[in-house]
Protein backbone atom coordinates (compact mmCIF):
# COMPACT_ATOMS: atom_id res chain seq x y z
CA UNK A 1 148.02 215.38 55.88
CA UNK A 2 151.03 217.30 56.03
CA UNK A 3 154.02 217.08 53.37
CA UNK A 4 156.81 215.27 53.01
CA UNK A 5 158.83 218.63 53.73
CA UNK A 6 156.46 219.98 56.62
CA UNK A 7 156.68 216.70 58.07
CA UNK A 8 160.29 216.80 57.58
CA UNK A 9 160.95 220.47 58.99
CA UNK A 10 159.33 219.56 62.74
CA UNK A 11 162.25 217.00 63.31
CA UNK A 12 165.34 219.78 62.59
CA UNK A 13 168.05 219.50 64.47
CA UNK A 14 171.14 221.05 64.80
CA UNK A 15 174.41 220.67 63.33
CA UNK A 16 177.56 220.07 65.91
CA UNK A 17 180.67 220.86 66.05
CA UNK A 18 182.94 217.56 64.49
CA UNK A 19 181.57 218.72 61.06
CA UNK A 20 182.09 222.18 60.69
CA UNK A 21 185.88 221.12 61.39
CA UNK A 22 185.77 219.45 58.00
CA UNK A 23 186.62 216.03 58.95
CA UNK A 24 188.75 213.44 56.92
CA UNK A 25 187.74 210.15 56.98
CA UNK A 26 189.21 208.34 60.31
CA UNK A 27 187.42 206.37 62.97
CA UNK A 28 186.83 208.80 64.78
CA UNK A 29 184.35 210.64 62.44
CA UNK A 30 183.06 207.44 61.11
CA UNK A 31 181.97 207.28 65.23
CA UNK A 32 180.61 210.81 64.91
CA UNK A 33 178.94 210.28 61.70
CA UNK A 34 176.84 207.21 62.28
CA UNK A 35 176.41 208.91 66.31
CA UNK A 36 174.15 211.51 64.09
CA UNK A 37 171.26 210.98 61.99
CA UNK A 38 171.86 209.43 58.57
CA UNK A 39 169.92 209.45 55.68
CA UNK A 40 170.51 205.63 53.56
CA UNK A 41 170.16 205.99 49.64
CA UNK A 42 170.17 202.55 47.94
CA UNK A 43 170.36 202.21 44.40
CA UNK A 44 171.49 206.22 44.42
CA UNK A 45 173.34 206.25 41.83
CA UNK A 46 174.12 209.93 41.53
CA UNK A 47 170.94 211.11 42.53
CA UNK A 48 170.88 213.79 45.49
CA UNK A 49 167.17 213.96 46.13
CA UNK A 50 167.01 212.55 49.62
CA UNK A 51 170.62 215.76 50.32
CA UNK A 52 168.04 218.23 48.42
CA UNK A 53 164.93 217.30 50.94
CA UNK A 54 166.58 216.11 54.24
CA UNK A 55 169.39 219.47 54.01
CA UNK A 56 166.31 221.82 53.42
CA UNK A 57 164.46 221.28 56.26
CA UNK A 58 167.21 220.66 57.80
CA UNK A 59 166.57 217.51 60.04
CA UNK A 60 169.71 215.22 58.47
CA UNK A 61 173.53 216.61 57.39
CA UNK A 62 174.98 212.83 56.89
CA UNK A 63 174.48 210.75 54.32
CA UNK A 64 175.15 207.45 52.95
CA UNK A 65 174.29 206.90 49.58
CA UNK A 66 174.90 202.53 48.03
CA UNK A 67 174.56 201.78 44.66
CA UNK A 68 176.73 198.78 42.90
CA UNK A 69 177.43 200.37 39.44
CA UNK A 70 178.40 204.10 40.72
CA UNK A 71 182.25 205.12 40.97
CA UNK A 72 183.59 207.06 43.71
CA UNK A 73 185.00 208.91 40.39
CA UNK A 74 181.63 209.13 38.99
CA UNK A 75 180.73 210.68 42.39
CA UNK A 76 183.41 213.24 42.69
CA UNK A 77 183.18 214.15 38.80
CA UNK A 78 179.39 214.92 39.56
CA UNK A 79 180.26 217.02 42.33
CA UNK A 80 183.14 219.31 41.03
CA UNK A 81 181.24 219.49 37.47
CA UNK A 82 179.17 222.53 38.87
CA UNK A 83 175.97 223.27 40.03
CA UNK A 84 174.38 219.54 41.07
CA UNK A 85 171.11 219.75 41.24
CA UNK A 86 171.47 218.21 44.90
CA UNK A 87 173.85 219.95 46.08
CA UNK A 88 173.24 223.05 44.76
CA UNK A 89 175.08 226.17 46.62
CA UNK A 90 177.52 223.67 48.18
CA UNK A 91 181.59 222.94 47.06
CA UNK A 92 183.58 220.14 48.25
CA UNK A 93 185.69 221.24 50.78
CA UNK A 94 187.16 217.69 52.01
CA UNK A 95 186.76 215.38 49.05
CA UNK A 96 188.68 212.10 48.86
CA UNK A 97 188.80 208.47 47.65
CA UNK A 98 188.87 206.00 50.49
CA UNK A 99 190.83 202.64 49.45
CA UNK A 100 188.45 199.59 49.99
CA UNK A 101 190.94 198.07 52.55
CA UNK A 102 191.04 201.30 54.50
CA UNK A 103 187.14 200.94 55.02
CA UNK A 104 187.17 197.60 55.60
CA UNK A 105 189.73 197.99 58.45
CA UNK A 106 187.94 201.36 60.20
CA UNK A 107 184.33 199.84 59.44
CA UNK A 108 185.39 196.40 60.69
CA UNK A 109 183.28 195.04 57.46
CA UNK A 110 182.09 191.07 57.58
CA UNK A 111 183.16 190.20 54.22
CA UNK A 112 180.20 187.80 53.97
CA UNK A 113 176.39 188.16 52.70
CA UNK A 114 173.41 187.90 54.60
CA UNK A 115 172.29 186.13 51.71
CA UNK A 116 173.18 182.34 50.87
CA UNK A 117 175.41 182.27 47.85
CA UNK A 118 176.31 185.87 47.06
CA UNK A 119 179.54 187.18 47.30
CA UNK A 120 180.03 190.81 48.40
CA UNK A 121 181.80 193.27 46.91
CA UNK A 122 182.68 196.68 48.42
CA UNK A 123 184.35 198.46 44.57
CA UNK A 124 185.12 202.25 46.02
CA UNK A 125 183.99 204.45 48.77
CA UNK A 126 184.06 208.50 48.46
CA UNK A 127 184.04 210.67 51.48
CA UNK A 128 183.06 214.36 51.10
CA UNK A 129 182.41 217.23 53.07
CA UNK A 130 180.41 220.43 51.43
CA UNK A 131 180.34 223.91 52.66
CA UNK A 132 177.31 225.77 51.65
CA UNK A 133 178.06 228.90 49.29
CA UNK A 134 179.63 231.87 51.63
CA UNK A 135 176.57 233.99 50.28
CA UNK A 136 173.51 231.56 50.37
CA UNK A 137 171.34 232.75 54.03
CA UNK A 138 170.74 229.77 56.51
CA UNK A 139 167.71 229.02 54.98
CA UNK A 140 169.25 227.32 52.12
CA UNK A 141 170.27 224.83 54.15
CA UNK A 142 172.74 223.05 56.86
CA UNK A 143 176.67 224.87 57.10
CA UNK A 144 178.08 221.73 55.70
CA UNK A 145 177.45 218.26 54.59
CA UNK A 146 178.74 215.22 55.45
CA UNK A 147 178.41 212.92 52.71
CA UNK A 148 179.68 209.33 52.18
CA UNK A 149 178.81 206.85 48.84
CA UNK A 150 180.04 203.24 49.30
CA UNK A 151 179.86 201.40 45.32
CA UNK A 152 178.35 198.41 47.11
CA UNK A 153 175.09 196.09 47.20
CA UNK A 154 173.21 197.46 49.64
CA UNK A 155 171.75 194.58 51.74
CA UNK A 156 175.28 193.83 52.68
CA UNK A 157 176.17 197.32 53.42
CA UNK A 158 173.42 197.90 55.32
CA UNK A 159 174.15 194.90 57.79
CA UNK A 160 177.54 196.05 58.15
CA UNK A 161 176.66 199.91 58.95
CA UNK A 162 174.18 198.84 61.16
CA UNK A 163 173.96 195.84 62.50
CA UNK A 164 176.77 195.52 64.44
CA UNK A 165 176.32 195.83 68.31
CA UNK A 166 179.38 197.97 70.06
C-alpha cells in the first residue's frame, strides 16, 4: 500500500498563471481559487500539516483552512514570526485582513446554518499569498501559495464554499 505522500505525488499538477501574479483578494481570484484544487482544514487552528504534505508533492497550492477560535491576527503573527513549520522556505508576499462584510458580499455567504438552532458566525478571514524562498530548488515545493483561513464553524463554511450551484 503506497503512502500518503506517494499516493499524493501521482496526482501533481501544475501551478497556473493567476497565482504567480500574486493576487489580492477580489472575485475574480476567489473564481480562480475555488476553479483549482483546494485542500479544506477544519478545526486548523494554526496547524500547516495538510500546506506541508499537499505543497510537497505538489498536487494542491490553495488552501482553506476553518477553525472558530483562530484570528486572522493569530494567522498572520504565525506567519511573519519566522520559519513555520508549514510553511517553511515561504514569506508572505500578499498578506491581508479581509473585513467580514467584504467576504460576505464577494462569497455571497447565506447567513444561516444548516443546522436547526445555531447561529453562524463568520469572526475574520486572512488572505495570503507565499513565495517560496528565491534559493530553495523546485523540489521544495509549488512557486507560491495561495492560502485563505476563514475564523468560522466549519459546517457552515463548508455549505457556503461549496454548495452553491453557479
Amino acid at each position: 500500500m503506497p503512502t500518503v505522500k506517494e499516493y499524493l505525488s501521482d496526482l501533481r499538477i501544475n501551478q497556473p498563471e493567476w497565482v504567480r501574479h500574486q493576487p489580492e483578494f477580489t472575485a475574480e481570484t476567489i473564481r480562480q481559487f475555488f476553479s483549482s484544487r483546494v485542500v479544506y482544514y477544519p478545526g486548523a487552528g494554526t496547524d500547516g500539516r495538510a500546506i506541508a504534505v499537499f505543497n510537497s508533492t505538489k498536487s494542491a497550492y490553495c488552501f482553506v483552512h476553518i477553525d472558530f477560535t483562530t484570528t486572522a491576527q493569530q494567522v498572520n503573527d504565525d506567519l511573519i514570526a519566522g520559519p513555520h513549520r508549514s510553511c517553511d522556505g515561504y514569506t508572505p508576499v500578499v498578506s491581508s485582513e479581509i473585513p467580514t462584510e467584504t467576504v460576505r458580499r464577494l462569497l455571497r455567504l447565506d447567513m444561516t446554518h444548516p443546522v436547526r438552532d445555531q447561529v453562524p458566525a463568520l469572526k475574520s478571514v486572512f488572505w495570503t499569498i507565499l513565495q517560496r524562498d528565491k534559493d530553495l530548488p523546485d523540489q521544495h515545493g509549488f512557486e507560491y501559495l495561495a492560502f485563505l483561513h476563514i475564523q468560522a464553524e466549519a459546517v457552515w463554511a463548508c455549505q457556503n464554499l461549496w454548495s452553491k450551484a453557479d
